[in-house]
mmCIF file of C-alpha atoms in Angstrom:
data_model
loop_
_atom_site.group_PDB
_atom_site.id
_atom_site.type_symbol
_atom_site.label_atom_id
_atom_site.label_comp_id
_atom_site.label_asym_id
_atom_site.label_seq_id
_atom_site.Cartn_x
_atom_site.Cartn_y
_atom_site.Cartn_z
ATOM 1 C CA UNK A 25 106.622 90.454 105.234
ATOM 2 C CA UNK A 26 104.087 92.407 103.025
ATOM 3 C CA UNK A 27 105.040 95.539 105.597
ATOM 4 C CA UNK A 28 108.891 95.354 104.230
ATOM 5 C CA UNK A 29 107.968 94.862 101.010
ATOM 6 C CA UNK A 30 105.930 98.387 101.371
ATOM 7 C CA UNK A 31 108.359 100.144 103.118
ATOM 8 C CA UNK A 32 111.324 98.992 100.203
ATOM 9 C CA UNK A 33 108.841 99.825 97.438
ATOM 10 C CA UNK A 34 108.371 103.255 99.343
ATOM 11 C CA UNK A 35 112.144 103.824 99.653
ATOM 12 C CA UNK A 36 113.194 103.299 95.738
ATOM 13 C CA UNK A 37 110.196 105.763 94.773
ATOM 14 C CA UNK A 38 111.782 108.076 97.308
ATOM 15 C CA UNK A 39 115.061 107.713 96.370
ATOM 16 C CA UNK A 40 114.634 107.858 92.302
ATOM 17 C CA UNK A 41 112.329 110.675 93.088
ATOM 18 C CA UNK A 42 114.221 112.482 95.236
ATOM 19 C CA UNK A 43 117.477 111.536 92.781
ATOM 20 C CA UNK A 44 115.703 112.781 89.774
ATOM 21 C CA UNK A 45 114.349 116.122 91.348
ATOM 22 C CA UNK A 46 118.296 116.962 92.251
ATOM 23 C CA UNK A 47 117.402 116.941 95.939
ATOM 24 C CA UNK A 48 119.972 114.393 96.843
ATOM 25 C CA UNK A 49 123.203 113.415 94.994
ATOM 26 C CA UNK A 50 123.735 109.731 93.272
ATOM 27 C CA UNK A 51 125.534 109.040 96.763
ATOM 28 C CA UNK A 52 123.453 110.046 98.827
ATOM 29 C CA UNK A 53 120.753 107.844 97.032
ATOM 30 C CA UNK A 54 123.075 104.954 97.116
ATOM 31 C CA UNK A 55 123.140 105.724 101.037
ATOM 32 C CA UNK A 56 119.791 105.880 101.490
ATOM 33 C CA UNK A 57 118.973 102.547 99.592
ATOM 34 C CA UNK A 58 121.984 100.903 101.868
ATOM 35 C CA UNK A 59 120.006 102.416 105.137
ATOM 36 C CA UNK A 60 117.160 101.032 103.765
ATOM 37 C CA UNK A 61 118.646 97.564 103.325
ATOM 38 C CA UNK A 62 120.277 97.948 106.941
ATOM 39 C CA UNK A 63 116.518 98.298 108.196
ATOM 40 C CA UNK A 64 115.392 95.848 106.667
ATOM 41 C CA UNK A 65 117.004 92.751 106.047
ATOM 42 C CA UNK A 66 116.759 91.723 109.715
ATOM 43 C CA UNK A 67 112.983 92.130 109.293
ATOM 44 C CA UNK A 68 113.180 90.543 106.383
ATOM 45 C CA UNK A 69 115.135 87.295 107.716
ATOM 46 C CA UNK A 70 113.241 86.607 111.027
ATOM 47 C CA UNK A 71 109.728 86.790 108.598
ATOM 48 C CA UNK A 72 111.318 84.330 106.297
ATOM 49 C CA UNK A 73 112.683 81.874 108.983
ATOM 50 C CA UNK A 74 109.064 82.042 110.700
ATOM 51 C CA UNK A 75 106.992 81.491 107.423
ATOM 52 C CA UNK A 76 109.391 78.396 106.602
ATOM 53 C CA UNK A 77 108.853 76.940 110.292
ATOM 54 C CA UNK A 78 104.940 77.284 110.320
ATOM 55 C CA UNK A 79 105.762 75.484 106.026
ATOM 56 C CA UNK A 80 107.433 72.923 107.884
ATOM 57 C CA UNK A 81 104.482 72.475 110.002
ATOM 58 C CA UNK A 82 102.321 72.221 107.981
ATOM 59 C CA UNK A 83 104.513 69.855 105.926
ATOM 60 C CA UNK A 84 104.314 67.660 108.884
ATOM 61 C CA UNK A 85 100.730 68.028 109.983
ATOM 62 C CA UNK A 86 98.946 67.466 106.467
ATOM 63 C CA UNK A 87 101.503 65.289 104.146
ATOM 64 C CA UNK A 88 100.802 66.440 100.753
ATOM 65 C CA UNK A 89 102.843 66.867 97.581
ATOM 66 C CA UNK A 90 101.935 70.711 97.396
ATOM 67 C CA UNK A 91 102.824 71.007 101.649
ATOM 68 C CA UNK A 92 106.209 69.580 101.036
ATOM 69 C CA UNK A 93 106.824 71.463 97.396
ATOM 70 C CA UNK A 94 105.887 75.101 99.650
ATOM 71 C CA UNK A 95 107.962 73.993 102.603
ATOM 72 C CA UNK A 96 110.887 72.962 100.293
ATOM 73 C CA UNK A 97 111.054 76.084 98.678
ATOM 74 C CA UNK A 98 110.927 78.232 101.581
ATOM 75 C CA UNK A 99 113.995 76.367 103.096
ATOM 76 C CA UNK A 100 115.871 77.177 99.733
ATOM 77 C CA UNK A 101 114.742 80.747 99.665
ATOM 78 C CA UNK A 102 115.651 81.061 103.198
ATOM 79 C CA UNK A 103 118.749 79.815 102.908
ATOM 80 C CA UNK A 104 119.532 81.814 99.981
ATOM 81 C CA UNK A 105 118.381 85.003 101.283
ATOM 82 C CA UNK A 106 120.580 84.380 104.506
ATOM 83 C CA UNK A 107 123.527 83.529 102.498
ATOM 84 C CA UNK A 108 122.539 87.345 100.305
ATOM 85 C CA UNK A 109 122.029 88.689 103.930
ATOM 86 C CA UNK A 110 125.685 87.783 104.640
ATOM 87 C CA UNK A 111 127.225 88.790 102.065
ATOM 88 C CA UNK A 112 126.206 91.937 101.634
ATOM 89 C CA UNK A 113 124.933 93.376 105.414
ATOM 90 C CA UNK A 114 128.424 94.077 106.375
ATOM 91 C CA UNK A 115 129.234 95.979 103.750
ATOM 92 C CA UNK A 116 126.040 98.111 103.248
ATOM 93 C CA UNK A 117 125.799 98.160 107.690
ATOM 94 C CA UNK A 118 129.774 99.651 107.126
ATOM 95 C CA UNK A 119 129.029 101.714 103.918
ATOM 96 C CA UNK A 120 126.521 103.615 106.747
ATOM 97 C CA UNK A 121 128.351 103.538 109.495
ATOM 98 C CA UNK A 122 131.085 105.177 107.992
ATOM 99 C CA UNK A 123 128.971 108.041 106.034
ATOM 100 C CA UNK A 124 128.857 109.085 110.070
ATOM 101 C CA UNK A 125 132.088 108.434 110.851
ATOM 102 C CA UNK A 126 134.105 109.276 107.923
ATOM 103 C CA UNK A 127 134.767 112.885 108.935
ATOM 104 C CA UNK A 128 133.351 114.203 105.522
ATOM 105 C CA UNK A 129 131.341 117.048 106.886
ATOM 106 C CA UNK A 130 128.058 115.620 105.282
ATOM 107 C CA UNK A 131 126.832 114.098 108.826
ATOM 108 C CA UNK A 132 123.893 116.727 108.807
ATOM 109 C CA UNK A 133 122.907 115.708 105.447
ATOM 110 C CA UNK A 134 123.567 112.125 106.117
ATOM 111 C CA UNK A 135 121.729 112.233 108.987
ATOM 112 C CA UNK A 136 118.750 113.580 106.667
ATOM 113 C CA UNK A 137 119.077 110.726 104.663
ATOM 114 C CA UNK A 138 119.071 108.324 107.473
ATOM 115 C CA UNK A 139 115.928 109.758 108.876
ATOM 116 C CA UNK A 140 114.177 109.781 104.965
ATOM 117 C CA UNK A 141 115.220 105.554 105.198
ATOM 118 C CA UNK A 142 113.157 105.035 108.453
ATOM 119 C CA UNK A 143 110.330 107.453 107.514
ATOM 120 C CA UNK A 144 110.075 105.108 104.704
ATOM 121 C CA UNK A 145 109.965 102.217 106.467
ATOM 122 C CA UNK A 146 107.489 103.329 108.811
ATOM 123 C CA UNK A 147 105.145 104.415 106.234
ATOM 124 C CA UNK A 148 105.251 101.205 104.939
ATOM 125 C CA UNK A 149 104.461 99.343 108.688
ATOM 126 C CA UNK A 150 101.263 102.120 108.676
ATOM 127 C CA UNK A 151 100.305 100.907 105.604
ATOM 128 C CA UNK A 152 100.136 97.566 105.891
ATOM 129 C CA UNK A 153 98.860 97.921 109.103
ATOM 130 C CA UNK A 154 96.105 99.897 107.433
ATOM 131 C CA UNK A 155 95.034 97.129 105.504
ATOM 132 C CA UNK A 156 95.015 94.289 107.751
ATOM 133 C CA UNK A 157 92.704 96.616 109.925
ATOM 134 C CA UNK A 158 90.744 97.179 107.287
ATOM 135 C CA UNK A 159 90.400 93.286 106.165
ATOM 136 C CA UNK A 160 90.179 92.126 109.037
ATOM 137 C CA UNK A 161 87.303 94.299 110.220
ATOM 138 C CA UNK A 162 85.572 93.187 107.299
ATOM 139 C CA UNK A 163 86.384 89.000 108.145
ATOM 140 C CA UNK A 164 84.740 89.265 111.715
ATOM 141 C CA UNK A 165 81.216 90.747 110.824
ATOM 142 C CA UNK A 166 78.726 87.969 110.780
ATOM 143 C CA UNK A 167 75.768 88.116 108.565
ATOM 144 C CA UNK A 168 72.097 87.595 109.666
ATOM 145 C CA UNK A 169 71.810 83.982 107.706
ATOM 146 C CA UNK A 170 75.134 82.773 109.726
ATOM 147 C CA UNK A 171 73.726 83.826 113.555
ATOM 148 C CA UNK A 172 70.660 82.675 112.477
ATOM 149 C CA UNK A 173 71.662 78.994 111.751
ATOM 150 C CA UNK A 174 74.195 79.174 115.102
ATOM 151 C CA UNK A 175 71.216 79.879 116.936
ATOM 152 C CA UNK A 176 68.431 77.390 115.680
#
């Protein structure tokens, strides 16, 4: 989930930036943001449907007010991002599709944009990647007091 939320994050900079420097026109910002949302809202779902079953789980394993409140909201924010998801995947998957299709002449510079969206989203997998290298090289080091006690 945090990868998605980097690779989104990544894609508005992009966009505005790219926007605001006159690289790309407003549409073909509003195309990119819609690729963007095409790549990711699947990720997006299947990490919110698996984080809501392991809250269930949890829910059931260890009964506790707080267990319940977390799986609870999950289910609602699940179901209301599926509900978003669609709504509005259609019509941004179509919006794409036919920027390809449409016969406009722009499927060079559309195609451009297309490849900006996943560059975006892949920068945002390395990153996050990045960091739960870096953590969790840093989790499995044991000190000297810790193999000390497992020994004696």
């Amino acid at each position: 989930m945090a990868s998605l939320g980097f690779s989104w994050d990544i894609l508005v900079l992009v966009g505005i930036l790219l926007q605001s420097l006159g690289k790309i026109t407003p549409d073909q910002a509003t195309l990119l943001f819609q690729a963007g949302y095409v790549l990711l809202v699947p990720g997006f779902l299947c990490s919110g449907y698996a984080i809501m079953f392991q809250s269930w789980a949890n829910a059931y394993r260890e009964h506790s007010v707080v267990n319940i409140g977390v799986a609870a909201y999950n289910t609602y924010a699940n179901i209301h991002n599926t509900f978003n998801a669609i709504d509005n995947f259609p019509k941004a998957f179509g919006s794409v599709f036919k920027s390809f299709t449409g016969g406009s002449g722009k499927s060079k510079a559309n195609g451009l944009i297309l490849v900006v969206a996943v560059l975006c989203v892949l920068s945002g997998l390395i990153i996050a990647a990045l960091i739960v290298h870096r953590v969790a090289a840093n989790d499995t080091r044991v000190s000297a007091h810790a193999s000390d006690a497992a020994q004696n």
